[in-house]
Short mmCIF file of C-alpha atoms in Angstrom, two decimals:
data_model
loop_
_atom_site.label_atom_id
_atom_site.label_comp_id
_atom_site.label_asym_id
_atom_site.label_seq_id
_atom_site.Cartn_x
_atom_site.Cartn_y
_atom_site.Cartn_z
CA LYS A 1 16.77 -6.39 4.66
CA GLN A 2 13.37 -7.88 3.81
CA GLU A 3 12.68 -8.29 0.11
CA VAL A 4 9.36 -9.23 -1.47
CA THR A 5 9.24 -10.73 -4.96
CA GLN A 6 6.22 -11.40 -7.12
CA ILE A 7 6.38 -13.70 -10.10
CA PRO A 8 5.24 -13.42 -12.83
CA ALA A 9 5.19 -9.67 -13.42
CA ALA A 10 2.31 -10.11 -15.86
CA LEU A 11 -0.15 -12.87 -16.60
CA SER A 12 -2.83 -13.28 -19.25
CA VAL A 13 -5.45 -16.03 -18.97
CA PRO A 14 -8.77 -16.88 -20.63
CA GLU A 15 -11.96 -16.33 -18.68
CA GLY A 16 -12.95 -19.20 -16.42
CA GLU A 17 -9.44 -20.41 -15.71
CA ASN A 18 -8.20 -20.98 -12.16
CA LEU A 19 -4.91 -19.23 -11.48
CA VAL A 20 -2.23 -18.77 -8.87
CA LEU A 21 -0.19 -15.65 -8.14
CA ASN A 22 3.06 -16.06 -6.25
CA CYS A 23 4.80 -13.98 -3.62
CA SER A 24 8.09 -14.80 -1.91
CA PHE A 25 9.94 -13.05 0.90
CA THR A 26 13.38 -13.37 2.43
CA ASP A 27 12.75 -12.90 6.17
CA SER A 28 10.18 -15.08 7.93
CA ALA A 29 9.88 -12.69 10.90
CA ILE A 30 6.61 -11.09 9.83
CA TYR A 31 3.43 -9.97 11.59
CA ASN A 32 1.14 -10.62 8.66
CA LEU A 33 0.81 -10.64 4.90
CA GLN A 34 -1.75 -8.74 2.85
CA TRP A 35 -2.89 -9.14 -0.72
CA PHE A 36 -4.15 -6.00 -2.45
CA ARG A 37 -5.80 -5.27 -5.74
CA GLN A 38 -5.07 -2.08 -7.68
CA ASP A 39 -7.03 -0.94 -10.72
CA PRO A 40 -5.27 1.42 -13.16
CA GLY A 41 -4.82 4.89 -11.68
CA LYS A 42 -6.58 3.95 -8.47
CA GLY A 43 -5.72 3.25 -4.85
CA LEU A 44 -5.27 -0.12 -3.18
CA THR A 45 -8.11 -2.40 -2.14
CA SER A 46 -7.29 -4.94 0.55
CA LEU A 47 -8.34 -8.44 -0.47
CA LEU A 48 -7.05 -10.74 2.25
CA LEU A 49 -4.96 -10.47 5.40
CA ILE A 50 -3.18 -13.52 6.79
CA GLN A 51 -1.72 -13.29 10.26
CA SER A 52 1.67 -14.91 10.81
CA SER A 53 0.06 -17.67 12.90
CA GLN A 54 -2.40 -18.57 10.14
CA ARG A 55 -1.95 -20.76 7.09
CA GLU A 56 -4.67 -19.43 4.83
CA GLN A 57 -7.61 -17.09 4.38
CA THR A 58 -10.55 -17.29 2.01
CA SER A 59 -12.92 -14.71 0.62
CA GLY A 60 -15.32 -15.74 -2.11
CA ARG A 61 -13.32 -16.96 -5.11
CA LEU A 62 -10.05 -15.93 -3.50
CA ASN A 63 -7.83 -18.06 -1.30
CA ALA A 64 -4.49 -16.92 0.08
CA SER A 65 -1.98 -19.19 1.73
CA LEU A 66 1.09 -18.46 3.81
CA ASP A 67 4.12 -20.67 4.42
CA LYS A 68 6.55 -18.72 6.57
CA SER A 69 9.14 -21.48 6.70
CA SER A 70 9.60 -21.39 2.94
CA GLY A 71 9.00 -17.64 2.65
CA ARG A 72 6.05 -18.00 0.28
CA SER A 73 2.48 -16.91 -0.17
CA THR A 74 0.07 -17.69 -2.98
CA LEU A 75 -3.16 -16.06 -4.07
CA TYR A 76 -5.52 -18.49 -5.77
CA ILE A 77 -8.31 -17.08 -7.92
CA ALA A 78 -11.00 -19.53 -8.95
CA ALA A 79 -13.04 -19.26 -12.12
CA SER A 80 -11.43 -16.01 -13.23
CA GLN A 81 -13.54 -13.23 -14.76
CA PRO A 82 -12.67 -10.19 -16.91
CA GLY A 83 -13.49 -8.03 -13.88
CA ASP A 84 -10.55 -9.63 -12.06
CA SER A 85 -8.17 -7.84 -14.42
CA ALA A 86 -5.98 -5.61 -12.25
CA THR A 87 -2.58 -5.51 -10.60
CA TYR A 88 -2.27 -7.69 -7.51
CA LEU A 89 0.17 -6.63 -4.84
CA CYS A 90 1.58 -8.68 -2.02
CA ALA A 91 2.77 -6.82 1.08
CA LEU A 92 4.00 -7.99 4.42
CA THR A 93 4.31 -6.27 7.75
CA GLY A 94 7.58 -6.80 9.49
CA GLY A 95 10.52 -5.15 11.17
CA SER A 96 10.67 -3.32 14.47
CA GLN A 97 8.14 -0.69 13.38
CA GLY A 98 5.66 -2.96 11.67
CA ASN A 99 5.65 -1.23 8.32
CA LEU A 100 4.37 -2.67 5.05
CA ILE A 101 6.92 -3.87 2.51
CA PHE A 102 5.53 -4.35 -0.97
CA GLY A 103 6.28 -6.54 -3.92
CA LYS A 104 6.12 -4.93 -7.35
CA GLY A 105 2.94 -6.68 -8.29
CA THR A 106 1.53 -9.05 -10.89
CA LYS A 107 -0.55 -7.49 -13.64
CA LEU A 108 -3.39 -9.87 -14.44
CA SER A 109 -5.42 -9.76 -17.61
CA VAL A 110 -8.43 -12.06 -17.97
CA LYS A 111 -9.61 -12.32 -21.57
CA PRO A 112 -13.32 -12.85 -22.33
CA ASP B 1 -16.40 0.88 6.57
CA VAL B 2 -13.03 2.50 7.03
CA LYS B 3 -12.66 5.54 4.85
CA VAL B 4 -9.42 7.22 3.92
CA THR B 5 -9.75 10.27 1.71
CA GLN B 6 -7.16 12.34 -0.08
CA SER B 7 -7.71 15.97 -0.96
CA SER B 8 -7.03 15.71 -4.68
CA ARG B 9 -7.08 12.90 -7.24
CA TYR B 10 -4.95 14.85 -9.71
CA LEU B 11 -2.61 17.77 -9.10
CA VAL B 12 -0.30 19.70 -11.41
CA LYS B 13 2.33 21.96 -9.88
CA ARG B 14 5.35 23.89 -11.09
CA THR B 15 8.93 23.27 -10.09
CA GLY B 16 9.81 25.11 -6.88
CA GLU B 17 6.24 25.38 -5.59
CA LYS B 18 5.35 24.29 -2.08
CA VAL B 19 2.82 21.47 -2.31
CA PHE B 20 0.46 20.13 0.35
CA LEU B 21 -1.15 16.71 0.06
CA GLU B 22 -3.86 16.07 2.61
CA CYS B 23 -5.14 12.78 3.97
CA VAL B 24 -8.09 12.27 6.31
CA GLN B 25 -9.31 9.05 7.94
CA ASP B 26 -12.57 8.57 9.79
CA MET B 27 -11.83 5.52 11.92
CA ASP B 28 -9.89 7.10 14.79
CA HIS B 29 -6.73 5.28 13.70
CA GLU B 30 -3.52 6.16 15.50
CA ASN B 31 -1.11 5.25 12.72
CA MET B 32 -0.95 6.99 9.34
CA PHE B 33 1.40 6.55 6.39
CA TRP B 34 2.48 8.23 3.18
CA TYR B 35 3.78 6.17 0.23
CA ARG B 36 4.76 6.98 -3.30
CA GLN B 37 4.32 4.57 -6.18
CA ASP B 38 6.46 4.61 -9.32
CA PRO B 39 6.59 2.20 -12.26
CA GLY B 40 9.27 -0.40 -11.76
CA LEU B 41 9.95 0.70 -8.17
CA GLY B 42 6.68 -0.23 -6.51
CA LEU B 43 5.40 1.42 -3.35
CA ARG B 44 7.91 3.03 -1.04
CA LEU B 45 7.29 4.51 2.40
CA ILE B 46 8.01 8.22 2.74
CA TYR B 47 6.91 9.02 6.30
CA PHE B 48 4.65 7.59 8.95
CA SER B 49 3.09 8.80 12.17
CA TYR B 50 2.27 6.78 15.27
CA ASP B 51 0.09 9.46 16.80
CA VAL B 52 -0.61 13.17 16.85
CA LYS B 53 2.53 15.28 16.49
CA MET B 54 4.67 12.16 16.11
CA LYS B 55 6.46 11.27 12.90
CA GLU B 56 9.08 8.85 11.69
CA LYS B 57 11.07 8.79 8.46
CA GLY B 58 10.44 5.99 6.05
CA ASP B 59 12.68 4.78 3.25
CA ILE B 60 12.67 7.92 1.08
CA PRO B 61 12.02 11.05 3.20
CA GLU B 62 14.35 13.38 1.31
CA GLY B 63 12.53 16.39 -0.11
CA TYR B 64 9.41 15.78 1.99
CA SER B 65 8.08 16.76 5.38
CA VAL B 66 4.86 15.88 7.21
CA SER B 67 2.46 17.36 9.69
CA ARG B 68 0.00 15.69 12.04
CA GLU B 69 -1.77 18.24 14.23
CA LYS B 70 -5.01 16.26 14.52
CA LYS B 71 -5.50 12.54 14.81
CA GLU B 72 -7.58 12.21 11.67
CA ARG B 73 -5.37 14.26 9.36
CA PHE B 74 -1.88 13.61 8.02
CA SER B 75 -0.33 16.05 5.57
CA LEU B 76 2.58 15.48 3.22
CA ILE B 77 4.52 18.59 2.26
CA LEU B 78 6.84 19.03 -0.68
CA GLU B 79 8.88 22.05 0.38
CA SER B 80 10.10 22.85 -3.14
CA ALA B 81 8.59 20.54 -5.73
CA SER B 82 10.89 18.99 -8.31
CA THR B 83 10.17 16.98 -11.45
CA ASN B 84 11.48 13.79 -9.83
CA GLN B 85 8.62 14.05 -7.34
CA THR B 86 6.10 13.41 -10.11
CA SER B 87 4.42 10.27 -8.85
CA MET B 88 1.31 8.64 -7.41
CA TYR B 89 1.01 9.37 -3.68
CA LEU B 90 -0.95 7.02 -1.45
CA CYS B 91 -2.01 7.58 2.13
CA ALA B 92 -2.93 4.79 4.54
CA SER B 93 -4.08 4.40 8.12
CA ARG B 94 -4.05 1.62 10.70
CA THR B 95 -5.24 1.14 14.24
CA GLN B 96 -2.77 0.99 17.11
CA GLY B 97 -1.14 -2.38 17.74
CA GLY B 98 1.75 -2.39 15.36
CA GLY B 99 1.97 -4.83 12.56
CA PHE B 100 -0.90 -7.10 13.48
CA TYR B 101 -3.55 -4.95 11.88
CA GLU B 102 -4.16 -4.17 8.25
CA GLN B 103 -3.59 -0.85 6.59
CA TYR B 104 -6.38 0.90 4.70
CA PHE B 105 -5.51 2.99 1.70
CA GLY B 106 -6.91 6.14 0.16
CA PRO B 107 -7.61 6.55 -3.58
CA GLY B 108 -4.26 8.21 -4.30
CA THR B 109 -3.15 11.58 -5.64
CA ARG B 110 -1.48 11.69 -9.04
CA LEU B 111 0.99 14.59 -8.80
CA THR B 112 2.69 16.02 -11.87
CA VAL B 113 5.47 18.56 -11.41
CA THR B 114 6.33 20.53 -14.54
#
């Protein structure tokens, strides 16, 4: 059964720092991998989608990479800002029905 | 922009009540999903629907049912609400094509059962 793990569970950094969030998974048979952002009490905002044939995707200060062979993805945030404070969720689409399987998230706090 | 809306942001119900959570999407997506999110457990799939009148059980369907009479609307039904169904409920939609396309999420409904 596919399992998705995100480490660390929480991270606190000073403003301006570059940071990396990690996501690992146990089964490389995936369609794609999505990174989401969730603000407290709110829904999920899709940040980046990487198809299984791709190695990375970029959007602004965000860069996500995918290495299926090692079962890992990283989300790189450049020049972090207090507004980046949120929980970041990694989810991959796999299995016969193509459903999303989520990690438990990394709660990021960026201090001014 | 894709828009997924949920009928209520916050809902308080009593034990034993029948509860309806509504989700509407405006992008003509075939696939729709219901998840619940709990601290320490993450997001878990309750039910999903490939198309109108079609439904499939997810990982935790017990105590829930769903209805999809129209393409744009997917309803989650708690037949007899219990306190262990207090949770954040998230709806999502996706275009046909299986796992290659991203899911779009609604704002969530925070349900409290007392």
